[in-house]
């Protein structure tokens, strides 16, 4: 990520036995880098959204498990594996919807269990290297998605974007916002309509911050204005990320995505989800089985720490919704763009390299 024209750091980084993360709760007002030396604090940072966005929490969890291997006092491999299995459960429970979290931890555990690793020391070295490799791969995957997705954007397009899918949601570069960034780097003139994305305001705080750094023209709107812009013909396409995509192409993403997709479809605007293949959960046949995180009611009743709703009322705060595949025009991955029928195209893309 860059700030004021200079490279700052990745969203999440391994630094000499510690994990450094940009504290996304403080942006855009303050740029704070937090350091973690305890995997339990990493789990808490994922829960509290110091780090957020499906690919970013996957890599943060992988690094958390590498940290757990260094924290463990186990002297032999079996004892270390037992410690890792309990740390893994804690990290996995931090947030339920984004499948990247479980995907990253599964990959780390597979690596730890490889028979070629004989001693506890072998496992520790391998896990630190694996987590760092995942971070590097994430950046490369985002750039590949950027190129595939940019082919969908024409010079002069206006793109409606939801939540934050930029460098902050990944290790660097971004998914849907990475596509927009790639089109901009190719010299296409693009304009972004930025949904503020209540209740956590990832659009107003983070997407606006990133687009401003990149010099990409944008206009911030409240979520409730999106339908107005879609109906009046001012949106060329809608682009958002994904936290989990079922085999049939149903997409779980930040709350409010479903409404955008339905209104977009009603007005003939193409709808694209942009996500790495690690976000595709082929084990789920459709989106109904995707767990939807329910977050603290205070995210709804309070704004900027100030209570705006009466005390003692009922509040629901689902953090994600599921958009049925019939509203999705295409799904951009690092291996290409999937089109309906997704239950055929998605498995092909996930399995191709
Ligand atoms: O609650 P968040 O901020 O972690 O939600 C993030 C999103 O919904 C993103 O759109 C999604 O993770 C894809 S971004 C790479």
mmCIF file of C-alpha atoms in Angstrom, residues 50-166:
data_model
loop_
_atom_site.group_PDB
_atom_site.id
_atom_site.type_symbol
_atom_site.label_atom_id
_atom_site.label_comp_id
_atom_site.label_asym_id
_atom_site.label_seq_id
_atom_site.Cartn_x
_atom_site.Cartn_y
_atom_site.Cartn_z
ATOM 1 C CA UNK A 50 -8.061 -4.536 13.019
ATOM 2 C CA UNK A 51 -7.542 -6.658 9.904
ATOM 3 C CA UNK A 52 -10.542 -7.430 7.670
ATOM 4 C CA UNK A 53 -11.375 -8.526 4.125
ATOM 5 C CA UNK A 54 -11.435 -12.212 3.174
ATOM 6 C CA UNK A 55 -7.905 -12.624 1.723
ATOM 7 C CA UNK A 56 -6.300 -10.465 4.439
ATOM 8 C CA UNK A 57 -7.815 -12.433 7.310
ATOM 9 C CA UNK A 58 -6.721 -15.685 5.643
ATOM 10 C CA UNK A 59 -3.089 -14.599 5.575
ATOM 11 C CA UNK A 60 -3.310 -13.057 9.069
ATOM 12 C CA UNK A 61 -4.606 -16.394 10.410
ATOM 13 C CA UNK A 62 -1.839 -18.317 8.611
ATOM 14 C CA UNK A 63 0.767 -16.035 10.161
ATOM 15 C CA UNK A 64 -1.035 -16.433 13.503
ATOM 16 C CA UNK A 65 -0.528 -20.187 13.291
ATOM 17 C CA UNK A 66 3.153 -19.700 12.421
ATOM 18 C CA UNK A 67 3.371 -17.510 15.523
ATOM 19 C CA UNK A 68 1.656 -20.233 17.596
ATOM 20 C CA UNK A 69 4.346 -22.687 16.474
ATOM 21 C CA UNK A 70 7.042 -20.337 17.787
ATOM 22 C CA UNK A 71 5.153 -19.738 21.043
ATOM 23 C CA UNK A 72 4.673 -23.448 21.725
ATOM 24 C CA UNK A 73 7.137 -24.976 24.186
ATOM 25 C CA UNK A 74 6.718 -28.428 22.597
ATOM 26 C CA UNK A 75 9.980 -30.301 22.186
ATOM 27 C CA UNK A 76 8.880 -32.884 19.643
ATOM 28 C CA UNK A 77 6.735 -32.899 16.516
ATOM 29 C CA UNK A 78 3.646 -34.736 17.932
ATOM 30 C CA UNK A 79 3.430 -32.338 20.884
ATOM 31 C CA UNK A 80 3.797 -29.340 18.585
ATOM 32 C CA UNK A 81 1.063 -30.651 16.279
ATOM 33 C CA UNK A 82 -1.279 -30.918 19.272
ATOM 34 C CA UNK A 83 -0.564 -27.305 20.250
ATOM 35 C CA UNK A 84 -1.116 -26.189 16.657
ATOM 36 C CA UNK A 85 -4.464 -27.957 16.478
ATOM 37 C CA UNK A 86 -5.758 -26.052 19.478
ATOM 38 C CA UNK A 87 -4.394 -22.695 18.202
ATOM 39 C CA UNK A 88 -5.965 -23.426 14.823
ATOM 40 C CA UNK A 89 -9.417 -23.809 16.407
ATOM 41 C CA UNK A 90 -9.133 -20.467 18.125
ATOM 42 C CA UNK A 91 -8.036 -18.679 14.967
ATOM 43 C CA UNK A 92 -10.727 -20.378 12.864
ATOM 44 C CA UNK A 93 -13.483 -19.269 15.253
ATOM 45 C CA UNK A 94 -12.543 -15.585 14.913
ATOM 46 C CA UNK A 95 -14.925 -14.897 12.007
ATOM 47 C CA UNK A 96 -17.263 -17.425 10.354
ATOM 48 C CA UNK A 97 -18.231 -16.208 6.879
ATOM 49 C CA UNK A 98 -15.035 -15.726 4.839
ATOM 50 C CA UNK A 99 -13.891 -19.192 3.784
ATOM 51 C CA UNK A 100 -10.349 -17.897 3.189
ATOM 52 C CA UNK A 101 -9.768 -18.132 6.929
ATOM 53 C CA UNK A 102 -10.397 -21.889 7.025
ATOM 54 C CA UNK A 103 -8.713 -22.371 3.637
ATOM 55 C CA UNK A 104 -5.492 -20.765 4.895
ATOM 56 C CA UNK A 105 -5.500 -22.709 8.167
ATOM 57 C CA UNK A 106 -6.153 -26.016 6.363
ATOM 58 C CA UNK A 107 -3.175 -25.332 4.126
ATOM 59 C CA UNK A 108 -0.956 -24.525 7.111
ATOM 60 C CA UNK A 109 -2.017 -27.690 8.966
ATOM 61 C CA UNK A 110 -1.404 -29.818 5.860
ATOM 62 C CA UNK A 111 2.090 -28.377 5.663
ATOM 63 C CA UNK A 112 2.722 -28.987 9.378
ATOM 64 C CA UNK A 113 1.663 -32.637 9.045
ATOM 65 C CA UNK A 114 3.962 -33.419 6.113
ATOM 66 C CA UNK A 115 6.014 -36.485 7.015
ATOM 67 C CA UNK A 116 9.205 -34.980 5.610
ATOM 68 C CA UNK A 117 9.226 -32.597 8.596
ATOM 69 C CA UNK A 118 10.849 -34.667 11.320
ATOM 70 C CA UNK A 119 11.515 -32.379 14.270
ATOM 71 C CA UNK A 120 9.464 -29.622 15.913
ATOM 72 C CA UNK A 121 12.081 -27.196 14.588
ATOM 73 C CA UNK A 122 11.457 -28.402 11.009
ATOM 74 C CA UNK A 123 7.742 -27.697 11.436
ATOM 75 C CA UNK A 124 8.348 -24.209 12.808
ATOM 76 C CA UNK A 125 10.639 -23.240 9.949
ATOM 77 C CA UNK A 126 8.215 -24.671 7.370
ATOM 78 C CA UNK A 127 5.199 -22.847 8.811
ATOM 79 C CA UNK A 128 6.892 -19.457 8.886
ATOM 80 C CA UNK A 129 7.960 -19.944 5.252
ATOM 81 C CA UNK A 130 4.498 -21.170 4.207
ATOM 82 C CA UNK A 131 2.734 -18.149 5.721
ATOM 83 C CA UNK A 132 5.137 -15.778 3.984
ATOM 84 C CA UNK A 133 4.664 -17.618 0.690
ATOM 85 C CA UNK A 134 0.895 -17.230 1.073
ATOM 86 C CA UNK A 135 1.301 -13.479 1.500
ATOM 87 C CA UNK A 136 3.426 -13.229 -1.657
ATOM 88 C CA UNK A 137 1.022 -15.438 -3.603
ATOM 89 C CA UNK A 138 -1.913 -13.289 -2.530
ATOM 90 C CA UNK A 139 -0.373 -10.198 -4.102
ATOM 91 C CA UNK A 140 0.405 -12.087 -7.336
ATOM 92 C CA UNK A 141 -3.137 -13.539 -7.458
ATOM 93 C CA UNK A 142 -4.670 -10.089 -7.002
ATOM 94 C CA UNK A 143 -2.652 -8.710 -9.895
ATOM 95 C CA UNK A 144 -3.759 -11.577 -12.137
ATOM 96 C CA UNK A 145 -7.406 -10.945 -11.202
ATOM 97 C CA UNK A 146 -6.821 -7.293 -11.980
ATOM 98 C CA UNK A 147 -5.796 -8.058 -15.545
ATOM 99 C CA UNK A 148 -8.687 -10.477 -16.194
ATOM 100 C CA UNK A 149 -11.245 -8.123 -14.679
ATOM 101 C CA UNK A 150 -9.931 -4.980 -16.380
ATOM 102 C CA UNK A 151 -10.935 -6.517 -19.728
ATOM 103 C CA UNK A 152 -14.561 -5.916 -18.638
ATOM 104 C CA UNK A 153 -14.043 -2.179 -18.120
ATOM 105 C CA UNK A 154 -14.254 0.290 -21.006
ATOM 106 C CA UNK A 155 -12.816 3.770 -21.210
ATOM 107 C CA UNK A 156 -15.272 6.176 -19.542
ATOM 108 C CA UNK A 157 -17.072 3.565 -17.396
ATOM 109 C CA UNK A 158 -18.623 4.312 -14.014
ATOM 110 C CA UNK A 159 -18.329 1.421 -11.576
ATOM 111 C CA UNK A 160 -20.501 1.056 -8.487
ATOM 112 C CA UNK A 161 -18.454 -0.561 -5.704
ATOM 113 C CA UNK A 162 -19.475 -1.928 -2.299
ATOM 114 C CA UNK A 163 -17.447 -2.310 0.920
ATOM 115 C CA UNK A 164 -13.662 -2.270 0.656
ATOM 116 C CA UNK A 165 -11.923 -4.711 -1.652
ATOM 117 C CA UNK A 166 -8.650 -2.831 -2.053
#
